[in-house]
Every structure is written in structure tokens, then in C-alpha cells.
């Protein structure tokens, strides 16, 4: 078996964060994936030795922030190359708090989701957390940081960045659920715009 074949797998980069008994901690992960859409579920694989893993096992919920390409390498090093057992990774780092009381990040992040752990599978060195998404929100728009991007930055390279912008609102027809995807911002469409699927007027469109 040529295990280098595995290097062709692609991964995103995320921060898994949790608060337990007043203590916040978080670590970088590259193993978050959506497994099903109905219900909306994800899996995350985490090393048993991580403090974050230990805290999640006690709390059974955590948040996942999706890192944008604009995120500085220092932020990734802070959360991914040292343990909360030795330092407070949140010192000087701004975060928000989700409905479960867990921290999540908004700067240089594309989205966050709050997840409830529904089952834990023991993989020896790691646990596989099977999770249900309880809350999700888009943050900045831009490109997601990949594991390959992280390796480029770590090797001293740079990424072709797009400036972060607030996430675009999604408008959809309340009757047929057509999602508006045109180049013109929905707000700037003329008043006589109608849904291309069911013909309902602009006023029937709603936003999330
Ligand atoms: C690029 C990158 C990807 C990582 N992916 C994972 C992962 O998927 N699962 C995991 O448990 N740890 C992963 N880690 C390692 C943890 O982030 C690291 O062990 C961290 O220091 C744990 O901190 P903690 O003890 O405060 O939880 C990754 C680290 C980096 C830099």
C-alpha cells in the first residue's frame, strides 16, 4: 500500500471551541465534515490527548468556526500548535458566545456552527464525534482556508487573497423556495421583478 496516496485528500481548516465550568479552550482541526443534510449532521475526529477533546467529552457540545484564507498564520499557531493545558489561548483574542455558552470566532471566519454530540466512537488514538448541527451562521464571505493553504503559509509562501466582506444575504421565494442567485444585489432589483419559477412578485421574497 502506498500511504502517500492519502496526501491527495483535501481538507478544510476549522477551530473547535468549548467552554466548561467558566474555562474556554479551542484547537485547530481539519477533520470537520458534513455527513448528512436532513438532519444536518457532521463528524469531527479529535485526538484523545487534546484538552479540547477532554472538555467536549464532558460537555457534549461545542462550536466549529470555519477559517477564511485571510486568517493570519499566528492565529492558527496559537490554537493548533500549543495546548490550553500550558496557556490561555483566548488571551487577547476576540470571540462571541453561542447558545450553548461555547465561544466562536468572527474575524477571518466564513461561518460558525454549534453542534451537539450525539455519539462518540473510540478510534484508539482519537475519538470520532458524531454531531447534530443546532445553530449555524454565515459570517464573512471569502475563500475557506484549506490544509494545503496552511502548509503553503507555514513554508513561507503566500495566498492570493480576496478582501473579507460581510456575507451576502440569501433571498428566496416564500412560495416555491427559489433562491435568488443573480449578479445584481436583490435589494437593487426593480419593483416589478417576479420569481422566475412561480411568478410571484418581489414582495414574496424573504431572507434568512
Ligand atoms: C493544521 C492542523 C490541523 C489539525 N487537525 C486536528 C484534528 O483534526 N483533530 C485534532 O484532534 N487535532 C488537530 N490538530 C492538533 C490540535 O490543534 C493540537 O493538538 C492542539 O495543540 C490541541 O490543543 P488543546 O490541548 O488545547 O486542545 C491540528 C493542528 C493543526 C496545526
XYZ file of N, CA, C and O and ligand atoms in Angstrom:
863
model
N 0.849 -1.204 0.000
C 0.000 0.000 0.000
C 0.883 1.251 0.000
O 1.827 1.340 0.769
N 0.547 2.212 -0.885
C 1.272 3.485 -0.914
C 0.477 4.517 -0.107
O -0.463 5.140 -0.613
N 0.869 4.699 1.167
C 0.091 5.598 2.024
C 0.227 7.065 1.605
O -0.573 7.898 2.031
N 1.226 7.374 0.738
C 1.345 8.767 0.274
C 0.151 9.129 -0.618
O -0.098 10.303 -0.883
N -0.569 8.131 -1.086
C -1.801 8.399 -1.852
C -2.770 9.225 -1.015
O -3.534 10.037 -1.548
N -2.694 9.058 0.308
C -3.606 9.776 1.215
C -3.373 11.291 1.179
O -4.256 12.059 1.526
N -2.140 11.705 0.753
C -1.850 13.145 0.716
C -2.719 13.870 -0.319
O -2.771 15.093 -0.363
N -3.370 13.105 -1.203
C -4.236 13.725 -2.203
C -5.622 14.058 -1.672
O -6.431 14.683 -2.376
N -5.918 13.621 -0.445
C -7.195 14.013 0.159
C -7.132 15.492 0.502
O -6.082 15.991 0.921
N -8.242 16.214 0.326
C -8.258 17.645 0.666
C -9.051 17.861 1.958
O -9.977 17.117 2.255
N -8.651 18.882 2.695
C -9.295 19.180 3.980
C -9.477 20.678 4.131
O -8.665 21.461 3.654
N -10.493 21.059 4.897
C -10.635 22.456 5.319
C -9.913 22.651 6.640
O -9.293 21.721 7.175
N -9.988 23.861 7.173
C -9.352 24.148 8.462
C -10.357 24.887 9.347
O -11.021 25.823 8.885
N -10.452 24.441 10.584
C -11.517 24.909 11.473
C -10.968 25.094 12.889
O -9.889 24.595 13.216
N -11.766 25.778 13.729
C -11.430 25.830 15.155
C -12.596 25.222 15.927
O -13.744 25.671 15.788
N -12.306 24.180 16.705
C -13.311 23.579 17.590
C -13.155 24.238 18.956
O -12.056 24.272 19.507
N -14.254 24.814 19.478
C -14.166 25.584 20.735
C -15.218 25.134 21.722
O -16.341 24.799 21.348
N -14.840 25.210 22.985
C -15.744 24.749 24.037
C -15.504 25.560 25.308
O -14.390 26.062 25.526
N -16.559 25.693 26.107
C -16.431 26.336 27.429
C -16.951 25.332 28.452
O -17.991 24.706 28.251
N -16.187 25.156 29.517
C -16.615 24.226 30.564
C -16.262 24.824 31.922
O -15.092 25.187 32.140
N -17.236 24.944 32.796
C -17.034 25.491 34.147
C -16.276 26.826 34.107
O -15.322 27.032 34.877
N -16.654 27.695 33.178
C -16.052 29.027 33.106
C -14.730 29.087 32.367
O -14.156 30.154 32.176
N -14.224 27.958 31.897
C -12.935 27.917 31.193
C -13.167 27.723 29.693
O -13.887 26.805 29.291
N -12.559 28.606 28.873
C -12.693 28.456 27.417
C -11.450 27.770 26.869
O -10.342 28.069 27.306
N -11.650 26.896 25.902
C -10.489 26.346 25.198
C -10.895 25.993 23.765
O -12.085 25.861 23.459
N -9.907 25.881 22.909
C -10.180 25.607 21.494
C -8.939 25.041 20.841
O -7.822 25.251 21.332
N -9.139 24.300 19.745
C -7.974 23.831 18.979
C -8.314 23.763 17.502
O -9.480 23.702 17.117
N -7.271 23.807 16.708
C -7.426 23.695 15.249
C -7.764 22.251 14.906
O -7.181 21.318 15.460
N -8.697 22.094 13.971
C -8.988 20.760 13.435
C -9.087 20.851 11.909
O -9.408 21.909 11.375
N -8.801 19.743 11.251
C -9.002 19.705 9.794
C -9.981 18.588 9.425
O -10.140 18.262 8.257
N -10.643 18.036 10.436
C -11.426 16.815 10.194
C -12.935 17.031 10.269
O -13.676 16.052 10.375
N -13.404 18.293 10.225
C -14.851 18.532 10.281
C -15.457 18.321 8.899
O -14.986 18.906 7.921
N -16.473 17.474 8.819
C -17.187 17.304 7.539
C -18.685 17.153 7.788
O -19.089 16.661 8.835
N -19.459 17.595 6.812
C -20.906 17.362 6.899
C -21.171 15.938 6.429
O -20.661 15.507 5.391
N -21.944 15.197 7.206
C -22.222 13.808 6.836
C -23.604 13.648 6.227
O -23.780 12.895 5.280
N -24.617 14.360 6.764
C -25.970 14.314 6.192
C -26.562 15.721 6.240
O -26.173 16.533 7.079
N -27.519 15.996 5.342
C -28.154 17.323 5.364
C -29.497 17.292 6.081
O -29.921 18.284 6.646
N -30.212 16.158 6.054
C -31.509 16.038 6.744
C -31.516 14.775 7.593
O -31.715 13.692 7.055
N -31.256 14.838 8.873
C -30.935 16.010 9.656
C -29.510 16.484 9.356
O -28.696 15.712 8.858
N -29.243 17.748 9.688
C -27.941 18.345 9.387
C -26.919 17.839 10.413
O -26.977 18.203 11.583
N -26.041 16.945 9.961
C -25.089 16.306 10.883
C -23.664 16.443 10.377
O -23.431 16.592 9.175
N -22.720 16.388 11.303
C -21.299 16.481 10.978
C -20.527 15.452 11.791
O -21.022 14.976 12.822
N -19.328 15.128 11.338
C -18.411 14.370 12.184
C -17.111 15.159 12.324
O -16.746 15.937 11.428
N -16.460 14.946 13.458
C -15.174 15.584 13.746
C -14.305 14.528 14.416
O -14.787 13.809 15.300
N -13.048 14.409 13.997
C -12.144 13.447 14.622
C -11.143 14.194 15.481
O -10.471 15.109 14.986
N -11.039 13.812 16.752
C -10.164 14.566 17.652
C -9.265 13.671 18.485
O -9.708 12.636 18.999
N -8.009 14.095 18.614
C -7.027 13.351 19.417
C -7.486 13.287 20.865
O -7.882 14.306 21.431
N -7.351 12.102 21.463
C -7.752 11.930 22.861
C -6.939 12.833 23.790
O -7.407 13.263 24.821
N -5.667 13.097 23.401
C -4.773 13.841 24.299
C -5.061 15.342 24.346
O -4.544 16.046 25.206
N -5.892 15.869 23.427
C -6.181 17.314 23.427
C -7.039 17.708 24.621
O -8.006 17.002 24.952
N -6.731 18.843 25.208
C -7.583 19.370 26.281
C -8.991 19.636 25.748
O -9.992 19.365 26.425
N -9.075 20.158 24.521
C -10.391 20.453 23.921
C -11.240 19.182 23.875
O -12.432 19.206 24.197
N -10.630 18.068 23.486
C -11.343 16.786 23.406
C -11.884 16.395 24.781
O -13.051 15.995 24.913
N -11.021 16.532 25.775
C -11.400 16.188 27.153
C -12.615 17.008 27.600
O -13.554 16.479 28.192
N -12.596 18.302 27.272
C -13.688 19.188 27.683
C -14.981 18.856 26.917
O -16.076 18.865 27.489
N -14.850 18.542 25.626
C -16.042 18.202 24.822
C -16.688 16.924 25.353
O -17.909 16.807 25.425
N -15.861 15.972 25.756
C -16.389 14.703 26.292
C -17.231 14.927 27.548
O -18.136 14.167 27.845
N -16.898 15.999 28.290
C -17.673 16.310 29.500
C -18.911 17.132 29.159
O -19.943 17.007 29.795
N -18.799 18.003 28.145
C -19.902 18.942 27.863
C -20.891 18.426 26.811
O -22.046 18.778 26.803
N -20.426 17.647 25.864
C -21.247 17.066 24.793
C -21.797 18.112 23.815
O -22.792 17.881 23.135
N -21.177 19.268 23.738
C -21.462 20.193 22.645
C -20.251 21.117 22.474
O -19.447 21.259 23.399
N -20.109 21.692 21.285
C -19.001 22.605 21.012
C -19.334 23.405 19.754
O -20.372 23.175 19.123
N -18.475 24.370 19.416
C -18.710 25.137 18.186
C -17.584 24.862 17.195
O -16.486 24.434 17.584
N -17.894 25.097 15.922
C -16.894 24.930 14.856
C -16.863 26.235 14.055
O -17.890 26.650 13.512
N -15.708 26.908 14.017
C -15.560 28.131 13.217
C -14.796 27.754 11.945
O -13.756 27.081 12.017
N -15.303 28.206 10.809
C -14.651 27.875 9.527
C -13.672 28.989 9.164
O -14.059 30.143 8.949
N -12.405 28.637 9.109
C -11.334 29.624 8.927
C -11.259 30.105 7.470
O -11.284 29.290 6.543
N -11.155 31.441 7.299
C -11.001 32.027 5.957
C -9.522 32.108 5.599
O -8.652 32.089 6.483
N -9.242 32.230 4.298
C -7.849 32.344 3.831
C -7.142 33.572 4.394
O -5.919 33.631 4.416
N -7.943 34.574 4.826
C -7.358 35.814 5.350
C -6.832 35.648 6.775
O -6.203 36.562 7.314
N -7.085 34.506 7.390
C -6.691 34.309 8.792
C -5.161 34.272 8.917
O -4.487 33.511 8.217
N -4.594 35.089 9.816
C -3.127 35.075 9.963
C -2.619 33.736 10.504
O -3.300 33.098 11.327
N -1.435 33.357 10.060
C -0.823 32.097 10.497
C -0.701 32.047 12.031
O -0.829 30.985 12.650
N -0.465 33.246 12.627
C -0.297 33.300 14.097
C -1.512 32.750 14.824
O -1.394 32.104 15.860
N -2.706 33.045 14.284
C -3.958 32.580 14.904
C -4.011 31.039 14.858
O -4.391 30.385 15.826
N -3.585 30.480 13.740
C -3.606 29.013 13.588
C -2.570 28.384 14.520
O -2.844 27.382 15.177
N -1.415 29.021 14.606
C -0.371 28.501 15.507
C -0.846 28.578 16.953
O -0.622 27.654 17.744
N -1.501 29.683 17.302
C -1.975 29.861 18.679
C -2.888 28.707 19.096
O -2.767 28.153 20.189
N -3.812 28.342 18.202
C -4.798 27.321 18.574
C -4.398 25.897 18.181
O -4.964 24.941 18.710
N -3.423 25.775 17.278
C -3.112 24.436 16.768
C -1.771 23.870 17.189
O -1.538 22.675 17.084
N -0.861 24.748 17.664
C 0.481 24.236 17.964
C 0.805 24.322 19.447
O 1.953 24.139 19.842
N -0.166 24.669 20.282
C 0.077 24.638 21.726
C -1.213 24.238 22.423
O -2.301 24.365 21.854
N -1.045 23.765 23.633
C -2.210 23.243 24.342
C -2.693 24.219 25.400
O -1.886 24.897 26.056
N -4.007 24.251 25.571
C -4.609 25.051 26.632
C -4.191 24.576 28.012
O -4.465 25.228 29.006
N -3.527 23.419 28.068
C -3.008 22.946 29.365
C -1.853 23.834 29.829
O -1.534 23.893 31.001
N -1.186 24.500 28.847
C 0.010 25.302 29.181
C -0.225 26.800 29.101
O 0.609 27.572 29.548
N -1.325 27.230 28.483
C -1.516 28.669 28.289
C -2.997 28.967 28.111
O -3.798 28.055 27.920
N -3.331 30.273 28.174
C -4.699 30.688 27.863
C -4.708 31.152 26.414
O -4.270 32.255 26.096
N -5.201 30.323 25.510
C -5.177 30.662 24.082
C -6.105 31.823 23.754
O -6.012 32.419 22.687
N -7.035 32.121 24.661
C -8.008 33.184 24.397
C -7.513 34.563 24.825
O -8.207 35.553 24.579
N -6.358 34.637 25.439
C -5.838 35.929 25.891
C -5.651 36.847 24.676
O -4.915 36.508 23.739
N -6.353 37.986 24.666
C -6.230 38.951 23.573
C -6.929 38.552 22.293
O -6.768 39.216 21.269
N -7.705 37.475 22.307
C -8.411 37.040 21.094
C -9.911 37.281 21.297
O -10.486 36.826 22.276
N -10.534 37.998 20.329
C -11.952 38.332 20.460
C -12.814 37.143 20.028
O -12.513 36.486 19.031
N -13.849 36.865 20.813
C -14.760 35.783 20.423
C -16.197 36.148 20.791
O -16.425 37.080 21.556
N -17.138 35.426 20.226
C -18.556 35.558 20.583
C -18.969 34.264 21.283
O -18.208 33.290 21.274
N -20.174 34.276 21.840
C -20.634 33.099 22.589
C -21.921 32.560 21.955
O -22.854 33.321 21.695
N -21.983 31.253 21.714
C -23.175 30.669 21.072
C -24.234 30.297 22.123
O -24.054 30.533 23.325
N -25.336 29.695 21.663
C -26.451 29.385 22.577
C -26.113 28.332 23.625
O -26.820 28.190 24.615
N -25.047 27.562 23.380
C -24.612 26.569 24.376
C -23.574 27.147 25.339
O -23.024 26.425 26.165
N -23.260 28.454 25.161
C -22.241 29.072 26.020
C -20.827 28.823 25.535
O -19.860 29.148 26.234
N -20.699 28.268 24.333
C -19.351 27.999 23.794
C -18.859 29.172 22.951
O -19.652 29.806 22.244
N -17.547 29.451 22.988
C -17.022 30.559 22.172
C -16.948 30.181 20.686
O -16.837 29.005 20.350
N -17.024 31.200 19.827
C -16.715 31.016 18.405
C -16.115 32.324 17.914
O -16.184 33.347 18.599
N -15.501 32.275 16.742
C -14.742 33.427 16.253
C -15.445 34.041 15.041
O -16.070 33.316 14.255
N -15.318 35.369 14.902
C -15.978 36.037 13.772
C -14.962 36.670 12.817
O -15.232 36.815 11.642
N -13.785 37.043 13.329
C -12.792 37.704 12.471
C -12.046 36.660 11.640
O -11.561 35.665 12.189
N -11.979 36.888 10.332
C -11.318 35.958 9.405
C -11.943 34.563 9.447
O -11.246 33.551 9.316
N -13.264 34.531 9.667
C -14.008 33.274 9.684
C -15.183 33.399 8.707
O -15.832 34.446 8.638
N -15.479 32.330 7.962
C -16.565 32.376 6.980
C -17.912 32.037 7.599
O -18.955 32.501 7.126
N -17.909 31.222 8.644
C -19.167 30.767 9.250
C -18.854 30.075 10.561
O -17.688 29.772 10.845
N -19.888 29.877 11.345
C -19.711 29.000 12.511
C -20.948 28.136 12.654
O -22.028 28.478 12.158
N -20.785 26.999 13.289
C -21.913 26.159 13.645
C -21.745 25.649 15.060
O -20.618 25.447 15.525
N -22.876 25.525 15.761
C -22.859 24.944 17.098
C -23.380 23.525 16.949
O -24.408 23.313 16.306
N -22.680 22.586 17.548
C -23.092 21.191 17.381
C -23.291 20.512 18.728
O -22.618 20.825 19.706
N -24.264 19.586 18.743
C -24.490 18.727 19.908
C -23.956 17.347 19.551
O -24.270 16.820 18.472
N -23.161 16.770 20.442
C -22.593 15.446 20.170
C -23.692 14.398 20.371
O -24.344 14.378 21.412
N -23.918 13.559 19.356
C -24.940 12.516 19.535
C -24.312 11.158 19.817
O -24.912 10.335 20.488
N -23.120 10.891 19.309
C -22.421 9.667 19.719
C -20.922 9.836 19.545
O -20.456 10.697 18.781
N -20.180 9.007 20.289
C -18.719 9.086 20.276
C -18.180 7.696 19.940
O -18.565 6.706 20.576
N -17.330 7.626 18.931
C -16.749 6.333 18.536
C -15.263 6.355 18.876
O -14.531 7.281 18.491
N -14.827 5.347 19.610
C -13.439 5.255 20.062
C -12.580 4.686 18.934
O -12.784 3.550 18.494
N -11.621 5.484 18.450
C -10.756 5.035 17.345
C -9.329 4.756 17.829
O -8.393 4.805 17.049
N -9.157 4.541 19.106
C -7.813 4.270 19.644
C -7.144 5.560 20.076
O -7.294 6.006 21.201
N -6.400 6.196 19.142
C -5.725 7.459 19.481
C -6.697 8.640 19.453
O -6.415 9.689 20.006
N -7.808 8.485 18.744
C -8.755 9.586 18.514
C -10.189 9.169 18.894
O -10.490 7.972 18.980
N -11.031 10.156 19.067
C -12.471 9.914 19.124
C -13.091 10.497 17.867
O -12.674 11.571 17.394
N -14.092 9.810 17.340
C -14.912 10.371 16.262
C -16.196 10.874 16.905
O -16.952 10.085 17.487
N -16.407 12.178 16.838
C -17.637 12.760 17.373
C -18.672 12.848 16.248
O -18.412 13.487 15.217
N -19.794 12.212 16.447
C -20.912 12.338 15.501
C -21.843 13.400 16.087
O -22.257 13.281 17.247
N -22.112 14.436 15.316
C -22.760 15.631 15.887
C -23.960 16.081 15.061
O -23.983 15.935 13.838
N -24.921 16.683 15.758
C -26.075 17.297 15.093
C -25.888 18.816 15.152
O -25.571 19.359 16.223
N -26.076 19.479 14.026
C -25.903 20.942 13.999
C -27.145 21.596 14.604
O -28.264 21.373 14.155
N -26.921 22.423 15.654
C -28.038 23.061 16.357
C -28.195 24.520 15.935
O -29.276 25.089 16.037
N -27.121 25.136 15.455
C -27.122 26.566 15.127
C -26.045 26.751 14.057
O -25.008 26.095 14.127
N -26.305 27.620 13.083
C -25.287 27.878 12.056
C -25.481 29.277 11.502
O -26.619 29.722 11.335
N -24.386 29.961 11.249
C -24.492 31.345 10.751
C -23.335 31.659 9.816
O -22.188 31.272 10.101
N -23.659 32.355 8.695
C -22.597 32.801 7.809
C -21.992 34.071 8.387
O -22.702 34.897 8.957
N -20.688 34.256 8.225
C -20.021 35.441 8.770
C -19.447 36.241 7.601
O -20.211 36.825 6.854
N -18.145 36.211 7.403
C -17.566 36.928 6.258
C -17.725 36.088 4.999
O -17.845 34.864 5.083
N -17.694 36.757 3.813
C -17.630 35.962 2.591
C -16.176 35.956 2.125
O -15.415 36.862 2.438
N -15.783 34.941 1.429
C -14.391 34.807 1.000
C -14.120 33.337 0.748
O -15.046 32.541 0.645
N -12.834 32.995 0.685
C -12.496 31.593 0.405
C -12.089 30.891 1.696
O -11.398 31.482 2.533
N -12.479 29.626 1.847
C -12.061 28.896 3.049
C -10.586 28.527 3.004
O -10.040 28.230 1.942
N -9.948 28.569 4.158
C -8.550 28.105 4.276
C -8.560 26.574 4.176
O -9.348 25.920 4.852
N -7.680 26.024 3.349
C -7.562 24.565 3.268
C -6.298 24.132 4.008
O -5.432 24.958 4.328
N -6.200 22.843 4.226
C -5.000 22.309 4.863
C -3.777 22.624 3.993
O -2.708 22.978 4.491
N -3.958 22.527 2.664
C -2.853 22.824 1.735
C -2.439 24.291 1.844
O -1.243 24.614 1.811
N -3.428 25.207 2.012
C -3.108 26.632 2.198
C -2.247 26.819 3.450
O -1.282 27.588 3.458
N -2.643 26.113 4.513
C -1.892 26.214 5.772
C -0.443 25.787 5.569
O 0.492 26.449 6.024
N -0.247 24.710 4.819
C 1.119 24.227 4.575
C 1.915 25.240 3.739
O 3.097 25.442 3.960
N 1.240 25.899 2.784
C 1.892 26.941 1.972
C 2.359 28.081 2.874
O 3.506 28.535 2.790
N 1.455 28.543 3.772
C 1.798 29.653 4.677
C 2.941 29.259 5.602
O 3.864 30.029 5.849
N 2.868 28.023 6.102
C 3.885 27.548 7.047
C 5.264 27.480 6.395
O 6.290 27.709 7.032
N 5.260 27.193 5.075
C 6.530 27.105 4.346
C 7.027 28.481 3.908
O 7.994 28.581 3.152
N 6.317 29.559 4.328
C 6.757 30.919 3.997
C 6.110 31.474 2.747
O 6.433 32.577 2.316
N 5.193 30.735 2.137
C 4.522 31.192 0.915
C 3.362 32.123 1.241
O 3.089 32.428 2.402
N 2.671 32.602 0.194
C 1.509 33.471 0.430
C 0.342 33.001 -0.436
O 0.521 32.287 -1.427
N -0.860 33.424 -0.055
C -2.071 33.027 -0.778
C -2.593 34.236 -1.543
O -2.368 35.366 -1.137
N -3.297 33.980 -2.655
C -3.939 35.078 -3.382
C -5.230 35.400 -2.665
O -6.211 34.660 -2.758
N -5.230 36.504 -1.922
C -6.363 36.771 -1.032
C -7.404 37.680 -1.655
O -7.089 38.555 -2.443
N -8.644 37.451 -1.271
C -9.703 38.408 -1.598
C -10.063 39.088 -0.288
O -10.116 38.440 0.751
N -10.295 40.404 -0.323
C -10.598 41.148 0.916
C -11.882 40.612 1.545
O -12.853 40.324 0.831
N -11.918 40.454 2.883
C -13.131 39.948 3.520
C -14.280 40.939 3.394
O -14.079 42.141 3.459
N -15.468 40.419 3.150
C -16.661 41.267 3.038
C -17.754 40.646 3.885
O -17.711 39.445 4.139
N -18.745 41.446 4.302
C -19.841 40.837 5.055
C -20.556 39.811 4.183
O -20.638 39.997 2.959
N -21.037 38.735 4.770
C -21.724 37.693 3.997
C -22.947 38.287 3.299
O -23.650 39.114 3.869
N -23.187 37.845 2.026
C -24.346 38.331 1.265
C -25.611 37.685 1.817
O -25.611 36.493 2.127
N -26.701 38.459 1.944
C -27.965 37.884 2.411
C -28.548 36.992 1.328
O -28.447 37.311 0.140
N -29.150 35.872 1.708
C -29.791 34.993 0.741
C -31.287 35.291 0.737
O -31.928 35.267 1.784
N -31.834 35.601 -0.459
C -33.282 35.836 -0.581
C -33.902 34.655 -1.303
O -33.335 34.159 -2.278
N -35.060 34.199 -0.833
C -35.736 33.120 -1.551
C -37.233 33.361 -1.570
O -37.783 34.055 -0.703
N -37.873 32.779 -2.592
C -39.311 32.953 -2.784
C -40.041 32.148 -1.706
O -39.784 30.955 -1.543
N -40.935 32.817 -0.978
C -41.620 32.143 0.127
C -42.645 31.127 -0.380
O -43.121 30.308 0.373
N -42.948 31.176 -1.679
C -43.955 30.249 -2.221
C -43.289 28.980 -2.778
O -43.595 27.871 -2.368
N -42.309 29.176 -3.715
C -41.730 27.980 -4.366
C -40.300 27.700 -3.889
O -39.681 26.747 -4.318
N -39.762 28.550 -3.006
C -38.430 28.376 -2.407
C -37.284 28.540 -3.404
O -36.165 28.115 -3.152
N -37.571 29.190 -4.555
C -36.482 29.522 -5.496
C -35.506 30.469 -4.782
O -35.923 31.447 -4.154
N -34.200 30.173 -4.876
C -33.194 31.016 -4.227
C -32.630 31.985 -5.255
O -32.093 31.561 -6.296
N -32.740 33.309 -4.982
C -32.221 34.312 -5.915
C -30.700 34.249 -5.945
O -30.048 34.267 -4.897
N -30.135 34.142 -7.167
C -28.693 33.950 -7.296
C -28.106 34.890 -8.359
O -27.063 34.607 -8.936
N -28.790 36.019 -8.640
C -28.344 36.920 -9.711
C -27.169 37.775 -9.294
O -26.834 37.876 -8.104
N -26.528 38.409 -10.289
C -25.359 39.263 -10.016
C -25.786 40.569 -9.339
O -25.073 41.108 -8.496
N -26.972 41.082 -9.708
C -27.478 42.330 -9.085
C -27.928 42.020 -7.662
O -28.652 41.044 -7.448
N -27.499 42.847 -6.672
C -27.985 42.606 -5.306
C -29.513 42.604 -5.281
O -30.139 43.433 -5.953
N -30.116 41.690 -4.535
C -31.573 41.542 -4.540
C -32.260 42.867 -4.238
O -33.260 43.225 -4.870
N -31.685 43.637 -3.302
C -32.290 44.907 -2.877
C -32.379 45.892 -4.052
O -33.241 46.770 -4.057
N -31.466 45.762 -5.045
C -31.421 46.707 -6.165
C -32.299 46.279 -7.344
O -32.360 46.978 -8.365
N -32.952 45.127 -7.251
C -33.806 44.679 -8.359
C -35.014 45.606 -8.481
O -35.492 46.142 -7.475
N -35.544 45.811 -9.720
C -36.706 46.699 -9.875
C -37.941 46.147 -9.148
O -38.033 44.938 -8.905
N -38.879 47.045 -8.827
C -40.070 46.648 -8.074
C -40.934 45.640 -8.837
O -41.694 44.885 -8.227
N -40.803 45.624 -10.183
C -41.643 44.685 -10.942
C -40.953 43.318 -11.151
O -41.411 42.497 -11.922
N -39.843 43.100 -10.440
C -39.178 41.783 -10.523
C -40.146 40.707 -10.031
O -40.868 40.914 -9.041
N -40.177 39.580 -10.749
C -41.028 38.465 -10.302
C -40.195 37.188 -10.221
O -39.166 37.059 -10.892
N -40.658 36.260 -9.422
C -39.968 34.975 -9.268
C -39.950 34.250 -10.619
O -41.014 34.067 -11.226
N -38.760 33.852 -11.119
C -38.705 33.198 -12.436
C -39.364 31.811 -12.446
O -39.640 31.263 -13.506
N -39.634 31.256 -11.282
C -40.238 29.914 -11.228
C -41.761 29.988 -11.101
O -42.489 29.420 -11.906
N -42.244 30.758 -10.091
C -43.698 30.731 -9.864
C -44.379 32.063 -10.179
O -45.598 32.171 -10.076
N -43.571 33.089 -10.541
C -44.156 34.351 -10.987
C -44.633 35.278 -9.878
O -45.215 36.327 -10.155
N -44.389 34.925 -8.627
C -44.831 35.792 -7.525
C -43.955 37.057 -7.488
O -42.785 37.028 -7.858
N -44.554 38.203 -7.043
C -43.791 39.461 -7.048
C -42.655 39.487 -6.026
O -42.577 38.629 -5.139
N -41.821 40.507 -6.171
C -40.622 40.672 -5.333
C -40.969 40.629 -3.842
O -40.199 40.127 -3.013
N -42.142 41.164 -3.500
C -42.542 41.248 -2.086
C -42.727 39.867 -1.447
O -42.791 39.751 -0.226
N -42.824 38.809 -2.276
C -42.976 37.459 -1.722
C -41.637 36.856 -1.322
O -41.576 35.765 -0.765
N -40.538 37.565 -1.640
C -39.213 37.024 -1.284
C -38.894 37.367 0.157
O -39.191 38.463 0.645
N -38.301 36.398 0.841
C -37.890 36.631 2.227
C -36.408 36.275 2.361
O -35.839 35.599 1.507
N -35.800 36.771 3.430
C -34.398 36.476 3.678
C -34.278 35.725 4.989
O -35.148 35.843 5.849
N -33.182 34.954 5.131
C -32.991 34.138 6.350
C -32.794 35.037 7.553
O -32.147 36.056 7.464
C -3.311 22.193 10.603
C -3.698 21.464 11.860
C -4.734 20.537 11.831
C -5.112 19.856 12.979
N -6.159 18.966 12.944
C -6.550 18.336 14.068
C -7.695 17.485 14.075
O -8.385 17.307 13.072
N -8.025 16.855 15.254
C -7.311 17.055 16.390
O -7.656 16.469 17.428
N -6.232 17.874 16.424
C -5.839 18.518 15.312
N -4.750 19.357 15.326
C -3.945 19.439 16.554
C -4.507 20.308 17.649
O -4.964 21.554 17.171
C -3.382 20.497 18.695
O -3.029 19.245 19.203
C -3.696 21.485 19.785
O -2.460 21.883 20.386
C -4.590 20.904 20.872
O -4.807 21.898 21.846
P -5.583 21.631 23.212
O -4.787 20.641 24.029
O -5.642 22.982 23.857
O -6.924 21.088 22.877
C -4.396 20.080 14.203
C -3.367 21.036 14.230
C -3.019 21.725 13.079
C -1.926 22.742 13.128
